[in-house]
Tab-separated table of C-alpha atoms in Angstrom:
chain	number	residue	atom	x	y	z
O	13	UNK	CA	59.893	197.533	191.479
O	14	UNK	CA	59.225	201.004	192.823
O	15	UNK	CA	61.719	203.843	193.177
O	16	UNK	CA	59.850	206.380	194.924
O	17	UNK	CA	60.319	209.832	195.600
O	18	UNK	CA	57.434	211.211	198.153
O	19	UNK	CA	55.388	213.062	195.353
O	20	UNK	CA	51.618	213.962	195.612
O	21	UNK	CA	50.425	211.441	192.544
O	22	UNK	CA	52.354	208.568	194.118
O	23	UNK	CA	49.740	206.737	195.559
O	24	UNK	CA	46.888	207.346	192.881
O	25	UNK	CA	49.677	205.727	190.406
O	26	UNK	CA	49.880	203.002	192.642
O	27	UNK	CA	46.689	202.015	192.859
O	28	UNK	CA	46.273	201.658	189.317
O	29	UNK	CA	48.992	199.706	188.576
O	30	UNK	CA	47.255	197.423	191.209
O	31	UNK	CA	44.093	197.673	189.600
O	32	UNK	CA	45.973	196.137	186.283
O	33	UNK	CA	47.727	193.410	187.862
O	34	UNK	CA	44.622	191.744	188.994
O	35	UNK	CA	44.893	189.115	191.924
O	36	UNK	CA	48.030	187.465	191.062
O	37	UNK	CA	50.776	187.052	193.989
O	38	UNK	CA	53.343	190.178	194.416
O	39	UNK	CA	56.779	190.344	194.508
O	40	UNK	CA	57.504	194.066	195.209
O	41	UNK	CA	60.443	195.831	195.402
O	42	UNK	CA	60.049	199.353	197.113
O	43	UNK	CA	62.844	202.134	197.655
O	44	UNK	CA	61.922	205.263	198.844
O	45	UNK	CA	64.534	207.959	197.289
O	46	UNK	CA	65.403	210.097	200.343
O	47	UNK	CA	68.882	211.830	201.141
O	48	UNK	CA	69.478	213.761	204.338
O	49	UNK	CA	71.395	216.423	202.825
O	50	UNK	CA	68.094	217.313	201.154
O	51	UNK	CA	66.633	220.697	201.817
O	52	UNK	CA	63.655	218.342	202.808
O	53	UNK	CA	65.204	216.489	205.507
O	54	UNK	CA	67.013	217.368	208.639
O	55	UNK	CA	69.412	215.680	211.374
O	56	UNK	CA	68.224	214.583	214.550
O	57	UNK	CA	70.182	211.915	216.348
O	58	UNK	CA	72.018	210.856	213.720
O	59	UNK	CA	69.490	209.967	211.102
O	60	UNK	CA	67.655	211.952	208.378
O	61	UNK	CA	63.932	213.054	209.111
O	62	UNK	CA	61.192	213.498	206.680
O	63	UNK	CA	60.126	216.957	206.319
O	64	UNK	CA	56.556	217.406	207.684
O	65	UNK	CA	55.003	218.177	203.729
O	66	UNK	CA	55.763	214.760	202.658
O	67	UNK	CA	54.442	212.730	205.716
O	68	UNK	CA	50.971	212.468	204.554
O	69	UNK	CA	51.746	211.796	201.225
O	70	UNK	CA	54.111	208.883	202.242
O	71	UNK	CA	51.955	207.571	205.366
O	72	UNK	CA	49.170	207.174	202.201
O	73	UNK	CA	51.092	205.701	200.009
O	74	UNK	CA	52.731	202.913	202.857
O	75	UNK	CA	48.839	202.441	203.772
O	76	UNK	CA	47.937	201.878	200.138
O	77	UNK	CA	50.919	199.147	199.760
O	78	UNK	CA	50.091	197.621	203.424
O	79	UNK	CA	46.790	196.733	202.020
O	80	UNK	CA	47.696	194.732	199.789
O	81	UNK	CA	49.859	192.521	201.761
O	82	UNK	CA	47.673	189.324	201.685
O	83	UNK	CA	49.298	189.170	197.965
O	84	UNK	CA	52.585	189.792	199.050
O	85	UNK	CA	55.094	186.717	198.023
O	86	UNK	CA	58.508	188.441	197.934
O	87	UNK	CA	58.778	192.110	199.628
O	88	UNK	CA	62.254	193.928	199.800
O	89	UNK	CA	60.695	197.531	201.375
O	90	UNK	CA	62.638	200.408	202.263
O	91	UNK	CA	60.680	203.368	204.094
O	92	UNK	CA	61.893	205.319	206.888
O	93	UNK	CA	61.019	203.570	209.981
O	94	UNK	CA	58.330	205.916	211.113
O	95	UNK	CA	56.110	204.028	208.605
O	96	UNK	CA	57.300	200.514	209.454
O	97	UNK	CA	54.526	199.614	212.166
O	98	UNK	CA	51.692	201.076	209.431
O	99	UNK	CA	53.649	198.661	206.659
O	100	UNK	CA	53.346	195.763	209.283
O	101	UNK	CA	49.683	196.211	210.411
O	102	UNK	CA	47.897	193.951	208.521
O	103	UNK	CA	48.640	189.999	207.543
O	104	UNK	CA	50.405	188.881	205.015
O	105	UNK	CA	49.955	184.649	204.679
O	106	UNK	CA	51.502	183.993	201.546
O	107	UNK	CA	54.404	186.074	201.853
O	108	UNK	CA	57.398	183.617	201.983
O	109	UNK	CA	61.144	186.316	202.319
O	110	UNK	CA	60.885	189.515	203.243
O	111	UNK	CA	63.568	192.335	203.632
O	112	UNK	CA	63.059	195.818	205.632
O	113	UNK	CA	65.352	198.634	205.524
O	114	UNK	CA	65.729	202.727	206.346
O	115	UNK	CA	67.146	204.545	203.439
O	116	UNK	CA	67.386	207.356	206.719
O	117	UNK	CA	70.332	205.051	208.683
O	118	UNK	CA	73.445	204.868	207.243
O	119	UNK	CA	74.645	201.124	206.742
O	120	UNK	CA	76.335	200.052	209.244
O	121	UNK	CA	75.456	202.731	212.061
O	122	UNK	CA	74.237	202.285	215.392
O	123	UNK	CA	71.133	201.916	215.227
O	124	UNK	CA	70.292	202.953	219.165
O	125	UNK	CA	68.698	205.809	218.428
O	126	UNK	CA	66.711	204.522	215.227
O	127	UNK	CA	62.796	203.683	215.107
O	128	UNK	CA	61.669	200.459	216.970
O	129	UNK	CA	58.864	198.466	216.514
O	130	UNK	CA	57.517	194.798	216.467
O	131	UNK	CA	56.867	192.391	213.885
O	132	UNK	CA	54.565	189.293	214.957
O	133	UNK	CA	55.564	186.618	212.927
O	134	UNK	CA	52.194	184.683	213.475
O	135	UNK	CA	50.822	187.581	210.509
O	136	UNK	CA	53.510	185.683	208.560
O	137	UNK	CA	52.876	182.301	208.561
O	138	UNK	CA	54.522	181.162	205.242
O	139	UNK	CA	57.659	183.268	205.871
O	140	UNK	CA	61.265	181.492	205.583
O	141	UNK	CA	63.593	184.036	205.010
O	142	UNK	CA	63.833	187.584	207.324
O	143	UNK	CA	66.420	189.379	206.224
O	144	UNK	CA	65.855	193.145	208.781
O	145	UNK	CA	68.147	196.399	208.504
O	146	UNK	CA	65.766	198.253	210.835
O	147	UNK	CA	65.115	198.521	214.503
O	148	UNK	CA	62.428	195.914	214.639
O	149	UNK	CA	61.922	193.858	217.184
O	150	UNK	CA	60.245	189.938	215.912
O	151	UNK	CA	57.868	187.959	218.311
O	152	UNK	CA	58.257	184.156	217.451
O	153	UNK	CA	55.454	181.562	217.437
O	154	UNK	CA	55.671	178.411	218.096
O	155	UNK	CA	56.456	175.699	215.091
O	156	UNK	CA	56.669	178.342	212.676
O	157	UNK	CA	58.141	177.452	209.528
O	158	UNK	CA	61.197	180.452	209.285
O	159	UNK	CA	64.501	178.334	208.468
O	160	UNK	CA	66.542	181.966	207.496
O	161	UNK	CA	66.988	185.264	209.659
O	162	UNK	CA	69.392	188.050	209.047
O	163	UNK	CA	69.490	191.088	211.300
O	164	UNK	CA	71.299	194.089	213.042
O	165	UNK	CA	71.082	192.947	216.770
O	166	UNK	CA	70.308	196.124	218.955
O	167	UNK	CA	69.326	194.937	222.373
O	168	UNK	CA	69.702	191.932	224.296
O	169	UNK	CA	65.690	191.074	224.460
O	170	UNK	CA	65.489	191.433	220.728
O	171	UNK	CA	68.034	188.152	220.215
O	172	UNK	CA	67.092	186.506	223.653
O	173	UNK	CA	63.108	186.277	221.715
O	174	UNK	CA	64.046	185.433	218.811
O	175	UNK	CA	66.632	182.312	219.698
O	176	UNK	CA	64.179	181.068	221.922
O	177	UNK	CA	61.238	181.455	219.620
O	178	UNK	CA	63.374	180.032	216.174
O	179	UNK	CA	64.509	177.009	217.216
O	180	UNK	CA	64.575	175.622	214.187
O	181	UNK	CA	66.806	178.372	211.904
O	182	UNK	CA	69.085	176.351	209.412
O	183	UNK	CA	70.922	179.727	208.689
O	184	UNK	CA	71.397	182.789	210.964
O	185	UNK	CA	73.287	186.051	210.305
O	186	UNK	CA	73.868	188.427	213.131
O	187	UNK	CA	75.394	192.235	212.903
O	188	UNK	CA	76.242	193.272	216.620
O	189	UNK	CA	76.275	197.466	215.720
O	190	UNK	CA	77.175	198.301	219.662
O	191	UNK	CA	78.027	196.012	222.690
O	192	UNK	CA	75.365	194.097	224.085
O	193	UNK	CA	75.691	191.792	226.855
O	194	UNK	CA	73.311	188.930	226.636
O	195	UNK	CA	72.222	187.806	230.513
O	196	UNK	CA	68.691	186.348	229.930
O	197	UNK	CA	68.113	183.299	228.528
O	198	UNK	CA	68.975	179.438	229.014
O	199	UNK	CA	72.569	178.957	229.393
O	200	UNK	CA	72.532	177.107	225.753
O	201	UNK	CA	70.934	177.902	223.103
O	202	UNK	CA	70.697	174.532	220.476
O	203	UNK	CA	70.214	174.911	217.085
O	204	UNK	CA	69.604	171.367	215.727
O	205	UNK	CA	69.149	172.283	211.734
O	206	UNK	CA	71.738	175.418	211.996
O	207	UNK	CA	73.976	174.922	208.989
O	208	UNK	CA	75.340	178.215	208.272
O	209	UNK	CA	76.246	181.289	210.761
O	210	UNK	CA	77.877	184.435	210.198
O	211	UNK	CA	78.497	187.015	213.262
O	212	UNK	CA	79.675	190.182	212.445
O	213	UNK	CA	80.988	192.273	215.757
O	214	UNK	CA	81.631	195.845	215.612
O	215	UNK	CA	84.749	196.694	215.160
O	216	UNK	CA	85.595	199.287	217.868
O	217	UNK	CA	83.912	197.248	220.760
O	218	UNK	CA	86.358	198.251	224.229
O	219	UNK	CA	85.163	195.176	225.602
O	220	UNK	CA	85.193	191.514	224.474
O	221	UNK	CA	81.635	190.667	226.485
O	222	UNK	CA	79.594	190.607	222.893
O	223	UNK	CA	81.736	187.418	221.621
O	224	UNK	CA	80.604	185.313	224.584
O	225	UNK	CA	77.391	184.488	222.918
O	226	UNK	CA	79.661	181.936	220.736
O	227	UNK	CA	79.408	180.411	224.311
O	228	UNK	CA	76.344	179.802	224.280
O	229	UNK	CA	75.491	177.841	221.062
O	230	UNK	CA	75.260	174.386	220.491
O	231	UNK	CA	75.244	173.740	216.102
O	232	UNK	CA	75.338	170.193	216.078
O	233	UNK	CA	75.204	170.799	211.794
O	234	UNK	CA	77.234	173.333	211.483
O	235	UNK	CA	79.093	173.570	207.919
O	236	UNK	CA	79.914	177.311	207.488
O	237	UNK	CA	81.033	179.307	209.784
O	238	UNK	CA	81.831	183.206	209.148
O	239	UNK	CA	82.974	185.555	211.946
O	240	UNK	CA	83.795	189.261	211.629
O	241	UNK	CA	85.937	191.228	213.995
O	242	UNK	CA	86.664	189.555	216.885
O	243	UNK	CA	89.482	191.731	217.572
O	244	UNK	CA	89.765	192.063	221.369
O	245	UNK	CA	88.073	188.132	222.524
O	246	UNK	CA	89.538	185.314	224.150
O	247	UNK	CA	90.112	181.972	221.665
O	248	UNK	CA	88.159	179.429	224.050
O	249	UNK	CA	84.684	181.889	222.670
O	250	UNK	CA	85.221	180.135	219.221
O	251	UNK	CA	86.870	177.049	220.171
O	252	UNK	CA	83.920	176.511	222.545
O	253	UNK	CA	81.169	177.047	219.754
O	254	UNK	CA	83.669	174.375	217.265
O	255	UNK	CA	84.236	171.701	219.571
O	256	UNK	CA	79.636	171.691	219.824
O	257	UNK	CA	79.748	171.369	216.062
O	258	UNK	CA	80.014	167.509	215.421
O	259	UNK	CA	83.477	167.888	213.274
O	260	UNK	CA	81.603	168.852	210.114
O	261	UNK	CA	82.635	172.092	209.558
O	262	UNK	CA	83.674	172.930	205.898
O	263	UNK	CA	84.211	176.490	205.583
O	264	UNK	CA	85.301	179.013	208.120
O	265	UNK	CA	86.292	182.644	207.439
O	266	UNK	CA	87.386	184.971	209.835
O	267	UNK	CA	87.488	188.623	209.438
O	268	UNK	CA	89.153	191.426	211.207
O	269	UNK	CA	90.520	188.409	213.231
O	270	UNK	CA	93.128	189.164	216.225
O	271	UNK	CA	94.566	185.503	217.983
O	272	UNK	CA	97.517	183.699	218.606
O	273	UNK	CA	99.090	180.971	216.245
O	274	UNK	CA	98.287	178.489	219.543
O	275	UNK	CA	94.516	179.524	219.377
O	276	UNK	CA	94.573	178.987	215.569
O	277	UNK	CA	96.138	175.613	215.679
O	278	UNK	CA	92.948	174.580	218.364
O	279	UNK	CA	90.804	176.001	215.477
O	280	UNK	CA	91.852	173.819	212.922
O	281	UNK	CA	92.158	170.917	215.250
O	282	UNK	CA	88.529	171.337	215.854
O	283	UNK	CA	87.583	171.003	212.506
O	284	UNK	CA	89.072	167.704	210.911
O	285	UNK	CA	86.184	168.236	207.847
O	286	UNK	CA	87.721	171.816	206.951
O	287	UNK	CA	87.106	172.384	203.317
O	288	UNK	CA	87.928	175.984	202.718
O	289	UNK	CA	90.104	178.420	205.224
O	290	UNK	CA	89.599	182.107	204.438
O	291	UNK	CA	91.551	184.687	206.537
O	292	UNK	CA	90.842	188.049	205.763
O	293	UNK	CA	92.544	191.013	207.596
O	294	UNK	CA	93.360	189.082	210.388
O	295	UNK	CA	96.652	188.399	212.697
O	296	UNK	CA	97.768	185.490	214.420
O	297	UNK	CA	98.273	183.284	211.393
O	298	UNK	CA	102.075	183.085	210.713
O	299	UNK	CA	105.210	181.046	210.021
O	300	UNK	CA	104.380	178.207	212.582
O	301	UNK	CA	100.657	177.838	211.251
O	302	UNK	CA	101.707	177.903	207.718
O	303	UNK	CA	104.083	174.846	208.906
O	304	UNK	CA	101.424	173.004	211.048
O	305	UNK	CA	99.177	173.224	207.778
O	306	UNK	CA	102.657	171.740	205.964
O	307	UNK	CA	101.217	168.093	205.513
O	308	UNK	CA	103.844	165.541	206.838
O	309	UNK	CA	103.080	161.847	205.775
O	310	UNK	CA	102.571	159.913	209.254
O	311	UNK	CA	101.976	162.612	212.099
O	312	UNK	CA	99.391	163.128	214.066
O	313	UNK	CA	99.607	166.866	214.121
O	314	UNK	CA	98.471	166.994	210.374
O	315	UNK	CA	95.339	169.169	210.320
O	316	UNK	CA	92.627	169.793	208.066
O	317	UNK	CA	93.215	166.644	205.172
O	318	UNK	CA	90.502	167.933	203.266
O	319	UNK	CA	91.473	171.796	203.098
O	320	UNK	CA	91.223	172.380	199.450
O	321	UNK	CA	90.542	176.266	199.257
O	322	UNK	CA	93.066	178.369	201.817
O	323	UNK	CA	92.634	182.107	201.812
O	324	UNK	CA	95.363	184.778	202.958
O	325	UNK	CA	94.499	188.239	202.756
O	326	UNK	CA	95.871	191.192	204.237
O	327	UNK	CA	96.913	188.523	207.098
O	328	UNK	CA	100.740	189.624	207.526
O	329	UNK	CA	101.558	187.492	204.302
O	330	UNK	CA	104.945	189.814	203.735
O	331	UNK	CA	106.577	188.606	207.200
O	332	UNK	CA	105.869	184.787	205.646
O	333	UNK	CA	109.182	182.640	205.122
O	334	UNK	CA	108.858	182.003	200.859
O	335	UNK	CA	109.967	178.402	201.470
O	336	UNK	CA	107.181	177.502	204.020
O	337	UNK	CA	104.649	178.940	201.745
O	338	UNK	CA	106.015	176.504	199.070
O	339	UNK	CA	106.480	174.042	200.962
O	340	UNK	CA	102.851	173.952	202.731
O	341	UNK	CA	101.314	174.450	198.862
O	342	UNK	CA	103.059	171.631	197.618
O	343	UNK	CA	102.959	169.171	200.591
O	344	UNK	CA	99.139	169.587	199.543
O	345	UNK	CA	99.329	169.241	195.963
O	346	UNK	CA	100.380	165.264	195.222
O	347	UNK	CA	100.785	165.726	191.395
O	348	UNK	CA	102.954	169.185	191.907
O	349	UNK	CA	105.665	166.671	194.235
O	350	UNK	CA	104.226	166.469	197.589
O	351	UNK	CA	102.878	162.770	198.979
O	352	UNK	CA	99.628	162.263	200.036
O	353	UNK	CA	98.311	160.524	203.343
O	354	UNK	CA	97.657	157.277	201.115
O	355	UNK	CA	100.932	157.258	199.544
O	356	UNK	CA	102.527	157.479	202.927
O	357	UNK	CA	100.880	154.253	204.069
O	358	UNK	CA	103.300	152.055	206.221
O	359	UNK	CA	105.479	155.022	207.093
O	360	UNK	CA	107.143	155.477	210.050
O	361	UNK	CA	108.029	158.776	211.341
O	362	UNK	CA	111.857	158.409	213.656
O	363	UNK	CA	112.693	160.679	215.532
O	364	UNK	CA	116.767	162.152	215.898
O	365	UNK	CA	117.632	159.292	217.256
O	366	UNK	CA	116.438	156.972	215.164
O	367	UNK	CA	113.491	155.161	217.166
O	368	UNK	CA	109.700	154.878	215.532
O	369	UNK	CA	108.157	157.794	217.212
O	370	UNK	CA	104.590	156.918	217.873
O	371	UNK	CA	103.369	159.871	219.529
O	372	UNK	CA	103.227	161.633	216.174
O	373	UNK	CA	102.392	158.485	213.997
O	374	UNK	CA	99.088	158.708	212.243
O	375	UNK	CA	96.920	156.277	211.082
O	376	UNK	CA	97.544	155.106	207.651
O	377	UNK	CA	94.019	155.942	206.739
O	378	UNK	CA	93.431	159.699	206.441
O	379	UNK	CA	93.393	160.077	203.032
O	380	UNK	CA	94.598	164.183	201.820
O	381	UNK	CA	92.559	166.020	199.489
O	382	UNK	CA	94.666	168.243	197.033
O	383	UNK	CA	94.489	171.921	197.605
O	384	UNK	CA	92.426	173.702	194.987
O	385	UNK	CA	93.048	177.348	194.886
O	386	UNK	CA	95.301	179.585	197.058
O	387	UNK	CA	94.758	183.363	197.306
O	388	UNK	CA	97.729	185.065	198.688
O	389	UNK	CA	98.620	188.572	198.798
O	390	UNK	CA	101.660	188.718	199.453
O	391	UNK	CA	104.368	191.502	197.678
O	392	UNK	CA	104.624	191.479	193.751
O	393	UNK	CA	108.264	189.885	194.611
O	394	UNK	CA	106.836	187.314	196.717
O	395	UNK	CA	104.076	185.968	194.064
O	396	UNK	CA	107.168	186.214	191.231
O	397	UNK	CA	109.713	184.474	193.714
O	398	UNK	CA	107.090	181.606	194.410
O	399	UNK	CA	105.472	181.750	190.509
O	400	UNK	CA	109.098	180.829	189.480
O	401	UNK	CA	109.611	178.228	191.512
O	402	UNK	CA	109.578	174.381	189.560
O	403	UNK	CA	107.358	172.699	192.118
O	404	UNK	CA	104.850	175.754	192.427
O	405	UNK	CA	104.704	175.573	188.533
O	406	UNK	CA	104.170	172.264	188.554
O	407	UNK	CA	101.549	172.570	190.857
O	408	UNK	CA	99.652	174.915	189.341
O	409	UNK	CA	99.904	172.820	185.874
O	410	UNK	CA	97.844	169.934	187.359
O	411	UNK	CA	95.200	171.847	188.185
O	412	UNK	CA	96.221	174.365	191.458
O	413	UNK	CA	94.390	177.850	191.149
O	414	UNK	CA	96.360	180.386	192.467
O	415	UNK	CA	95.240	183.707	192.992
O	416	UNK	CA	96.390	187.046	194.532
């Protein structure tokens, strides 16, 4: 691992350390040291800029390391992106992950105004795993054996090429930094190994345009599912993407989440398989969710009957009704009082009047997993009301994890 500061020596002590290690693969970690409050760096567009002294000695040094990329095996490189197309230049055929980064662009910026190049991945032909915090855009081959990709999406062509070139990702993380309206392309894109995704959309976007894509995928494998800040978008984006996932979702967390309790009960209807719910900063999920999660022995509107980890944080967990929170916990915990799906096995559910009512009768069947762990953050009095409470204690005695 290198922590460089551009200094005159750097690339002479480089190139003996090379000469030591003999022919044996690399796996090189490189940081560049640079900070744009530095008398050596000034502001332009938003981003640092190396002062004109320490080009050279960087552009030799980048040179020096880009020679030896046929040894490469692991590479996590950070260098301001006015190097990156010199770092990319020659092949690199062993080389099996790779990370790129600007210490210059603050994380998380827009990166419209940032370096941009283009990174063939036939010079790559080993590569699985991409993980890109620059401006770079990647030309697929075809049958190339990449399974991982993780980058900052900054124009539609960039993610139009590289879903039509990857076919055959099994796990895909996108960060949308600006809007970007995606027009090209075939109306569905099918991932047929895909078994994780996480979108992250920025958080001020005006318009809800950007969370359309979730249109436009077909993830047959799906299990884990992660989506970040889809403040401002109609349900039917995400409900569209679940109901193209087969039912085998397991996890899904949503972040900086802004829906209805009727769009979050298609959610969970959508994915029968649900292992672990994590809501994080996000509205929508209230009373009536936390009683459609409640499990009731016969009814067909019992969700999720494997949900064993259920995250609420920062999710309005003050305005929730104490007894529906205990109730939902231990409807889901057999051994803390509640009856499981199996237990309730030749049950009939009557309605006021008295009659069988089948529209809500389940089949006898669905079998409930316990829930595992809960993570609430509610008020200090809410977590002591609950804590104190025989059926929560005797829920968390046979083996419930609850957190705050």
């Amino acid at each position: 691992m290198f922590l460089l500061r551009p200094y005159e020596r750097a690339t002479r002590a480089f190139e003996r350390w090379i000469a030591r290690s003999g022919s044996c693969p690399l796996r090189i970690k490189l940081v560049v040291m640079t900070y744009s409050s530095s008398p050596s760096y000034s502001s332009e567009s938003g981003s640092g800029r190396i002062h004109n002294a320490q080009k050279d000695t960087l552009r030799a040094f980048v040179r020096s390391l880009a020679r030896q990329s046929y040894r490469w095996l692991v590479a996590d490189i950070s260098v301001p992106g006015c190097f990156m197309q010199s770092l990319l230049a020659n092949e690199a055929p062993m080389l099996k992950k790779l990370t790129l980064s600007d210490p210059l662009v603050e994380p998380g910026s827009d990166m419209s105004y940032t370096w941009e190049h283009t990174f063939a991945l036939s010079a790559a032909p080993a590569l699985s795993t991409l993980v890109l915090k620059q401006r770079l855009r990647i030309i697929p081959i075809t049958a190339h054996p990449i399974t991982s990709v993780q980058f900052d999406a900054f124009s539609s062509s960039q993610i139009v090429d590289l879903f039509s070139g990857c076919p055959m990702l099994e796990e895909l993380g996108i960060s949308f930094r600006r809007e970007i309206l995606i027009l090209d392309g075939p109306d569905i894109w099918t991932f047929p190994r895909m078994h994780t995704l996480r979108i992250s959309l920025h958080h001020s976007n005006s318009r809800i345009e950007t969370s359309a894509i979730l249109d436009r995928l077909r993830l047959p494998c799906l299990r884990t599912l992660t989506i970040d800040g889809l403040r401002q978008s109609h349900g039917l984006h995400l409900c569209t993407l679940l109901d193209r996932t087969g039912g085998g979702l397991t996890s899904l967390t949503l972040l900086n989440i802004s829906t209805s309790h009727n769009d979050m009960f298609e959610y969970l209807h959508r994915a029968p398989n649900l292992r672990s719910l994590r809501l994080v900063d996000s509205h929508g999920f209230d009373y009536r969710c936390i009683r459609r999660l409640t499990w009731l022995p016969g009814w067909q509107t019992n969700v999720c009957p494997r949900l064993s980890e259920l995250w609420l944080l920062r999710s309005e967990c003050q305005m929730l009704m104490l007894d529906m929170v205990e109730n939902m916990v231990v409807s889901r915990s057999p051994a803390g009082g509640g009856v499981s799906a199996r237990q309730a096995h030749g049950h009939n559910t009557r309605s006021s009047t008295g009659k069988v009512d089948s529209k809500h009768h389940s089949e006898p069947s669905v079998v409930l997993d316990p829930l595992r762990e809960f993570r609430f953050d509610g008020s200090r009095f809410q977590h002591e009301d609950l804590l104190a409470r025989p059926r929560i204690k005797a829920a968390i005695e046979n083996g419930l994890v609850w957190k705050r």
